[in-house]
Structures are given as structure tokens and as C-alpha cells.
Short mmCIF file of C-alpha atoms in Angstrom, two decimals:
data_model
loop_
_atom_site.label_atom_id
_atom_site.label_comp_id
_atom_site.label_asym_id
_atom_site.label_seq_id
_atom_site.Cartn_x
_atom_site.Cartn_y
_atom_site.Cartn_z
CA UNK A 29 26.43 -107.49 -76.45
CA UNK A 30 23.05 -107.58 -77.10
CA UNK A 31 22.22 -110.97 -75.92
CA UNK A 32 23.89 -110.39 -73.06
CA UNK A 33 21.75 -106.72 -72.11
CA UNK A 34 18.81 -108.70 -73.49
CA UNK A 35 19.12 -111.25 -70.69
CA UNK A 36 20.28 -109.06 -67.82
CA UNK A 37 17.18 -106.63 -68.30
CA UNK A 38 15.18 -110.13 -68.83
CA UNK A 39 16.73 -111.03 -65.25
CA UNK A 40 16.30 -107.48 -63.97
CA UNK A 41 12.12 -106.91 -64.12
CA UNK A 42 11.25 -110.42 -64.18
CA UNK A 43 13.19 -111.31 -60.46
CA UNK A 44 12.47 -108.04 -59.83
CA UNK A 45 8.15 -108.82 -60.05
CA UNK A 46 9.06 -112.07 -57.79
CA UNK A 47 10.98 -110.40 -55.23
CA UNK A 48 7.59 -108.38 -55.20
CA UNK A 49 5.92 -111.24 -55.38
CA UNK A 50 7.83 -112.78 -51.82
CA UNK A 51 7.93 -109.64 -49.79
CA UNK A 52 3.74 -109.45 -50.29
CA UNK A 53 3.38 -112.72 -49.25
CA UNK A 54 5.90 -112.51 -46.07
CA UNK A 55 3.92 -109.18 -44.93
CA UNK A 56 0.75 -110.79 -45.24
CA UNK A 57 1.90 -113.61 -43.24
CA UNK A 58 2.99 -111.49 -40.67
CA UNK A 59 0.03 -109.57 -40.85
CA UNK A 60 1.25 -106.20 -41.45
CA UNK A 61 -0.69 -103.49 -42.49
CA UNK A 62 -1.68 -102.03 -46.10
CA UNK A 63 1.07 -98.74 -45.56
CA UNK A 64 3.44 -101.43 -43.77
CA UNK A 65 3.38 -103.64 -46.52
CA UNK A 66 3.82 -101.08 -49.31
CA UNK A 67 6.68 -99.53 -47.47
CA UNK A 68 8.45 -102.94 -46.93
CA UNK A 69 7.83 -103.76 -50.91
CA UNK A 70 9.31 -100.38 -52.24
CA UNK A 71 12.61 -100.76 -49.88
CA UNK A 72 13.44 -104.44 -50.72
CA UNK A 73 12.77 -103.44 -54.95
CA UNK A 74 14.54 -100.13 -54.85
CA UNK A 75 17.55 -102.01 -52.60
CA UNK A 76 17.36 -105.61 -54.94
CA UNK A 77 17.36 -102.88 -58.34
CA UNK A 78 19.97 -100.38 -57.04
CA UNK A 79 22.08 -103.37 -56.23
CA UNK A 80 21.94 -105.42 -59.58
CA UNK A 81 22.26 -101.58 -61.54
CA UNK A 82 25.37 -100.68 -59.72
CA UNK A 83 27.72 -103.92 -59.80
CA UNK A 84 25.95 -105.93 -62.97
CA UNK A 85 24.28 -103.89 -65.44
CA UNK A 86 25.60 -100.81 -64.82
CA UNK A 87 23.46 -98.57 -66.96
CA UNK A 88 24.27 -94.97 -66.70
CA UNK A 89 21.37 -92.65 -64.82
CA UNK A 90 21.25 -89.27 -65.77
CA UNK A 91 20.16 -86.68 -62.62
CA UNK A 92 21.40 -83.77 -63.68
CA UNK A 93 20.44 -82.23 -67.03
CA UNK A 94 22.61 -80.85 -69.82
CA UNK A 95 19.62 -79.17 -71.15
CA UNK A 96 19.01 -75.37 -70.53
CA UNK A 97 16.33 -75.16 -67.84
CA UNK A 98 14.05 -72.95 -69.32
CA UNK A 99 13.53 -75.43 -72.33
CA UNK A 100 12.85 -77.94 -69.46
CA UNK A 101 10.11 -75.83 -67.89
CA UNK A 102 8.69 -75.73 -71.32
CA UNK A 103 8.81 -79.02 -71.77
CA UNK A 104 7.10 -79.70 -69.07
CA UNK A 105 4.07 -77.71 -69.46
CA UNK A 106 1.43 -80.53 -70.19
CA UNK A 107 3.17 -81.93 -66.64
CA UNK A 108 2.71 -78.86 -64.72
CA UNK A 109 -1.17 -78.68 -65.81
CA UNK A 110 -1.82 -82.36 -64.41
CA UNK A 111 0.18 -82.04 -61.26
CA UNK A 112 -2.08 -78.66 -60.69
CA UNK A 113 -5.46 -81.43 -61.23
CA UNK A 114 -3.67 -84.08 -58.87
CA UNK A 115 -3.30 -81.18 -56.22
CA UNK A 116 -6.73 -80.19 -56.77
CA UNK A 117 -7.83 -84.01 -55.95
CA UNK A 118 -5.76 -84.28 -53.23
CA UNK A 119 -7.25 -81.22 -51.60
CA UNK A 120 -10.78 -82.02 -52.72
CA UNK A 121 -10.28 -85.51 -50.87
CA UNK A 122 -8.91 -83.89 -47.53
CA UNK A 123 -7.40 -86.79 -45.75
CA UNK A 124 -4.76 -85.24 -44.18
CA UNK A 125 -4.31 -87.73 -41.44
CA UNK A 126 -1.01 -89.75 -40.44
CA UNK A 127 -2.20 -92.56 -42.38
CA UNK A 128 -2.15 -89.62 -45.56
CA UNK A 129 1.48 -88.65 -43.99
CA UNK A 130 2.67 -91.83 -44.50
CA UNK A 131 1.36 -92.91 -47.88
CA UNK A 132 3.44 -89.62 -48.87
CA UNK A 133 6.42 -91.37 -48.17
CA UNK A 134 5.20 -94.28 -49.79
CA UNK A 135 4.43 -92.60 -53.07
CA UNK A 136 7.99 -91.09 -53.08
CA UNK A 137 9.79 -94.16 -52.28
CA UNK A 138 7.86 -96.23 -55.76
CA UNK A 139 8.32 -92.39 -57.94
CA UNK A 140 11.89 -93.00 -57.59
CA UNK A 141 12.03 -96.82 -57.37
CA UNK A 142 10.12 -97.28 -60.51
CA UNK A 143 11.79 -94.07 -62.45
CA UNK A 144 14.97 -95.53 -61.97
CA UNK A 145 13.90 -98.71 -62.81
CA UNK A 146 11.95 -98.09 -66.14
CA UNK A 147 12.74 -94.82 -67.33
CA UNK A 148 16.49 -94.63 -65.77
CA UNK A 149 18.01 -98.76 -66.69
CA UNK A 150 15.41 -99.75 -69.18
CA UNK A 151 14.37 -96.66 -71.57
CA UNK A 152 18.40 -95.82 -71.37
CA UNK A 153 19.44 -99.41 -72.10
CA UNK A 154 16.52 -99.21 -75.52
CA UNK A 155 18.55 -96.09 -76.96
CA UNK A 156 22.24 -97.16 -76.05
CA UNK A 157 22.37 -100.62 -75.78
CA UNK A 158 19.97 -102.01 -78.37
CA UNK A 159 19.93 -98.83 -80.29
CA UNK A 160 16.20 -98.56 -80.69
CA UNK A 161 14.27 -95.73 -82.28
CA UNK A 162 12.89 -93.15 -79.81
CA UNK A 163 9.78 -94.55 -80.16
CA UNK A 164 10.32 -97.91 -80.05
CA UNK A 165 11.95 -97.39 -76.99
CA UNK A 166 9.30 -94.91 -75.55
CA UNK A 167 6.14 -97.91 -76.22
CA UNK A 168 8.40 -100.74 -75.02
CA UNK A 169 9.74 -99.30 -71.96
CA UNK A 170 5.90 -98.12 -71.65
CA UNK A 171 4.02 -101.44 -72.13
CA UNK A 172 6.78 -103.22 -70.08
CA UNK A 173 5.34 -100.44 -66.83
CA UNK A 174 1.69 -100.89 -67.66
CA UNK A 175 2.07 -104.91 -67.51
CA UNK A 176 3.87 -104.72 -64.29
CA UNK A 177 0.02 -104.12 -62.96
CA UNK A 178 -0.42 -108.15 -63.96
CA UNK A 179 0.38 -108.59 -60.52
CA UNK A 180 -3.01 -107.17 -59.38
CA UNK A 181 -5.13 -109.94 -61.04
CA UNK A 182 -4.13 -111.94 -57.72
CA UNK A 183 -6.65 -110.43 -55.98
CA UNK A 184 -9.39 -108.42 -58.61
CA UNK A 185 -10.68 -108.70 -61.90
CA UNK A 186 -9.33 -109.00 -65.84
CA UNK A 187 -11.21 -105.86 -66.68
CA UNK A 188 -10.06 -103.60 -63.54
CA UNK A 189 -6.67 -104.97 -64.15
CA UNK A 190 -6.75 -104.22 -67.70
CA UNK A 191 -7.64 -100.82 -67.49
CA UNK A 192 -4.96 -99.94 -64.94
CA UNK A 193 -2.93 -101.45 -67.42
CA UNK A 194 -3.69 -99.20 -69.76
CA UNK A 195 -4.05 -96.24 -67.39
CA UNK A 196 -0.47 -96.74 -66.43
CA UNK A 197 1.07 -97.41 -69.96
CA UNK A 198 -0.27 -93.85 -70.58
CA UNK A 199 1.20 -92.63 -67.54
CA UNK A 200 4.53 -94.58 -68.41
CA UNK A 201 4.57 -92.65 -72.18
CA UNK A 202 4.04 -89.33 -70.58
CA UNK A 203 7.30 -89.87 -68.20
CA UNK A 204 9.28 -91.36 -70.28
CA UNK A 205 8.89 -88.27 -72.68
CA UNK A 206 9.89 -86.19 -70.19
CA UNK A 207 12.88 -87.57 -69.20
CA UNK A 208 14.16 -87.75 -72.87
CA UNK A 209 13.66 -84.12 -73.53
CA UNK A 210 14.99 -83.16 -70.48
CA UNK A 211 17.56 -85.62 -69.75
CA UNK A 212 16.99 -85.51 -65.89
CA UNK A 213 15.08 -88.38 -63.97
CA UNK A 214 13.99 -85.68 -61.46
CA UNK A 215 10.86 -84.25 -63.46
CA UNK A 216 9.73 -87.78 -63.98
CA UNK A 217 10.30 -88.62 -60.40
CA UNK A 218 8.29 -85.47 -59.71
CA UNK A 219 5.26 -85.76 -61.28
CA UNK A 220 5.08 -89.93 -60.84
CA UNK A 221 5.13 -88.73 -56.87
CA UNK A 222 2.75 -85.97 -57.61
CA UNK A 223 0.37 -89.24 -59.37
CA UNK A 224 0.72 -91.40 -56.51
CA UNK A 225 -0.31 -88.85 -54.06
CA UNK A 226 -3.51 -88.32 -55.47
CA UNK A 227 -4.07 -92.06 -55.73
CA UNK A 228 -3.13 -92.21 -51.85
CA UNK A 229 -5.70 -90.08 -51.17
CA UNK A 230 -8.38 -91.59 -53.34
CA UNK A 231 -7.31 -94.78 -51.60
CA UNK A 232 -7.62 -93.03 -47.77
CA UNK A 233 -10.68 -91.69 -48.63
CA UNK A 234 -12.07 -94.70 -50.00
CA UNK A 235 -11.39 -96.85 -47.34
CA UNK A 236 -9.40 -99.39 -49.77
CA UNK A 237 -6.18 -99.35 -51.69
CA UNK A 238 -8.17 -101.13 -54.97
CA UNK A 239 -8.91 -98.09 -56.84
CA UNK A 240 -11.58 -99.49 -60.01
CA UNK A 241 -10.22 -98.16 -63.32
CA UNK A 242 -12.20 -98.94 -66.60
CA UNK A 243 -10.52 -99.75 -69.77
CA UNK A 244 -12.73 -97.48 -71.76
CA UNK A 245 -11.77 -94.51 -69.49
CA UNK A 246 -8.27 -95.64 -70.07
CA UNK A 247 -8.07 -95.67 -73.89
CA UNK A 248 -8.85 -91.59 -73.73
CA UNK A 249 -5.68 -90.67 -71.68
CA UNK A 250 -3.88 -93.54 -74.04
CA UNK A 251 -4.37 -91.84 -77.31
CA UNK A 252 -3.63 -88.35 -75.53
CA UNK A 253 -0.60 -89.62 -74.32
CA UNK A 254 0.59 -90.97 -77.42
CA UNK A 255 -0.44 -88.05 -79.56
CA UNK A 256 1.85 -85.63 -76.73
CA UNK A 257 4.73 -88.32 -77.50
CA UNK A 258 4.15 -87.46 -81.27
CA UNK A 259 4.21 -83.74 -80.33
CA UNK A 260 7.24 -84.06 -78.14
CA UNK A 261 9.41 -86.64 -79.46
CA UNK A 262 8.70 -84.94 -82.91
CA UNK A 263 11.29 -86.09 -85.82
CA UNK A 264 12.94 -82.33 -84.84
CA UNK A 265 13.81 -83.38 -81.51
CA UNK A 266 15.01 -87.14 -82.14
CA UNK A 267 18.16 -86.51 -82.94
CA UNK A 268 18.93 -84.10 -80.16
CA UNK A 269 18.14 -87.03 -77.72
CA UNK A 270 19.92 -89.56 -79.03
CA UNK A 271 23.04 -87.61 -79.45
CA UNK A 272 21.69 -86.63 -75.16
CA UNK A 273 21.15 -90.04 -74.23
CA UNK A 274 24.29 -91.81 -76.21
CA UNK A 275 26.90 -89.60 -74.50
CA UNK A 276 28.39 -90.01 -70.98
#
């Protein structure tokens, strides 16, 4: 059983990067444009993941949450305090242009591709299917997000790659902690669109979609990231999500 979830999931993210891969190279040998390329690339993974999810692996997605919402709001306090600093950003940047309008939609379209994809198959197939600690399955599922930014060294450095790397492994801790304690993909989804946003309009106002991210800025919001997983994946609150995340 194993074996066989070990090599669908193997199947699953690395086709999944070269389907990526393809659709890049078509677009830019059509010569679309940055947006039109992004939008192009979320629609073929979300449809070529959706696809394999719902008639091969089959691994369950959970929406709507068992848990009572006002332990979800609390939950989510450390998310509502960055999503109020994203906003801020977004404002401060004020490029609210059609260009902004649709890098909105783009940043929705990867929040819930790549929530369903790591957080919803692969951080639910850790704790069912291989039965892996929380943790374990928290930092794999993590690492597994932050190396999907590999892809980047096609066209910038080791070091700027490296530190989104670890920028997004951080990111990827943070969300997957959320949608264990609150057993609904929706806050995730929320707050990874709420991240994106804010990197769209860094991007606009930029002039380039290559935002530079240092690996020693990165190790800071690592460490915090990894000491909230501590704090909310506590050895109180393990057993509450496996018994949340092992039942149908």
C-alpha cells in the first residue's frame, strides 16, 4: 500500500513540475505575456492535479471543518496579523491597474492549485497513508513546496533561488499548520492568496516578476515558522489531528 502511494505521489509532483516545465516553454514560444503565461501554467496544473486526484489517487480533501469556528479564528491569529502586513504592502505599493486586476486572479488560481496539491493530497496522504508523525509530515510536505522553486534556477541565480527556497518552506510550515488545526483547506487557501497578492504587487511595481530574496533574510522567518509549528502542533494537539485527519 505504501509502495504503491509512494509511487503515485512520486508520479504526482514530479509530472506535475514537467507539465510546468512544457506549458512555460509553449507560452514563451508563442510569445505570450508574463500574466498570460502564469494564467495558462496554473489552469493546465490545477486541471492535470484535479484529474490524477479524482480518478487515481483519490486522496480525501477536507473543505469544510469539523472544528468549532471560534477555535479556528484562534488558531489563526499569527495568520490574521500577516495578512494585515501583506495588505499594508499591497496598499503601500498602489498598483491598482488591470495588470494588478489580473495578477489577483492569478494569485487565487496557484492559492488553491498549490493548497490542494501540497497541503490537501500530500500532507493528507503523510498522516493516512504512510502514517507519519505530525511533524514529519508538516517538514516533508514543507521542503517538498520550498524545492518546487528549483524551477527558477532556469533563469537566476543559486543564491536567489535558495533563499526563495527557504522563504517558501517557511511559508509552506505556516499553512500546513493551519490546515491541521483547523481541518479546512480554506484558511490556507486564504492567506497563500493573501501572500501572492502582495508579491503581485511587489512584482507590478517593480517592473519584473523576479522578486530577489536572500537566504539570510530567509532563515529568520524559517526558525519563526518552525518555532509557531512547535507552538501549534504542540504534543496536546497531536492527537486531536490525527484522530481529524484519519477519519472520513
Amino acid at each position: 500500500m505504501k509502495r504503491s502511494y509512494t509511487y503515485k505521489l512520486a508520479v504526482l509532483y514530479l509530472v506535475n513540475i514537467l507539465i510546468m516545465y512544457a506549458i512555460s516553454a509553449i507560452c514563451a514560444f508563442c510569445h505570450f505575456s508574463d500574466q498570460l503565461t502564469m494564467m495558462v501554467e496554473v489552469c493546465g496544473e490545477f486541471l492535470f492535479v484535479y484529474t490524477l486526484n479524482r480518478f487515481w489517487i483519490k486522496s480525501q480533501i477536507f473543505l469544510k471543518s469539523n472544528i468549532p469556528f471560534r477555535s479556528q479564528i484562534s488558531v489563526n491569529t499569527v495568520s490574521f496579523i500577516l495578512v494585515l502586513c501583506y495588505l499594508i504592502a499591497i496598499v503601500d505599493h498602489g498598483t491598482f491597474s488591470e495588470k494588478f486586476l489580473l495578477s489577483i486572479i492569478s494569485a487565487l488560481l496557484f492559492a488553491i492549485t498549490e493548497e490542494y496539491l501540497f497541503r490537501g493530497i500530500i500532507l493528507g496522504s503523510f498522516l493516512r497513508q504512510f502514517n507519519f508523525s505530525v511533524f514529519t509530515s508538516v517538514i516533508f510536505c514543507s521542503l517538498l513546496f520550498g524545492m518546487t522553486h528549483l524551477m527558477n534556477l532556469t533563469y537566476q541565480s543559486l543564491t536567489l533561488t535558495v533563499g526563495q527556497i527557504l522563504s517558501a518552506t517557511a511559508l509552506g510550515i505556516i499553512f500546513c499548520c493551519i490546515y491541521l488545526r483547523t481541518r479546512s483547506l480554506l484558511w490556507p487557501i486564504g492567506l497563500h492568496f493573501v501572500v501572492d497578492v502582495s508579491a503581485g504587487a511587489s512584482s507590478l511595481a517593480k517592473g519584473t516578476y523576479n522578486i530577489p530574496v536572500s537566504p539570510y533574510y530567509s532563515i529568520i522567518p524559517l526558525l519563526l515558522s518552525v518555532c509557531l509549528m512547535l507552538f501549534l502542533l504542540r504534543k496536546s494537539k497531536q492527537s486531536q489531528v490525527k484522530a481529524s485527519f484519519r477519519q472520513n
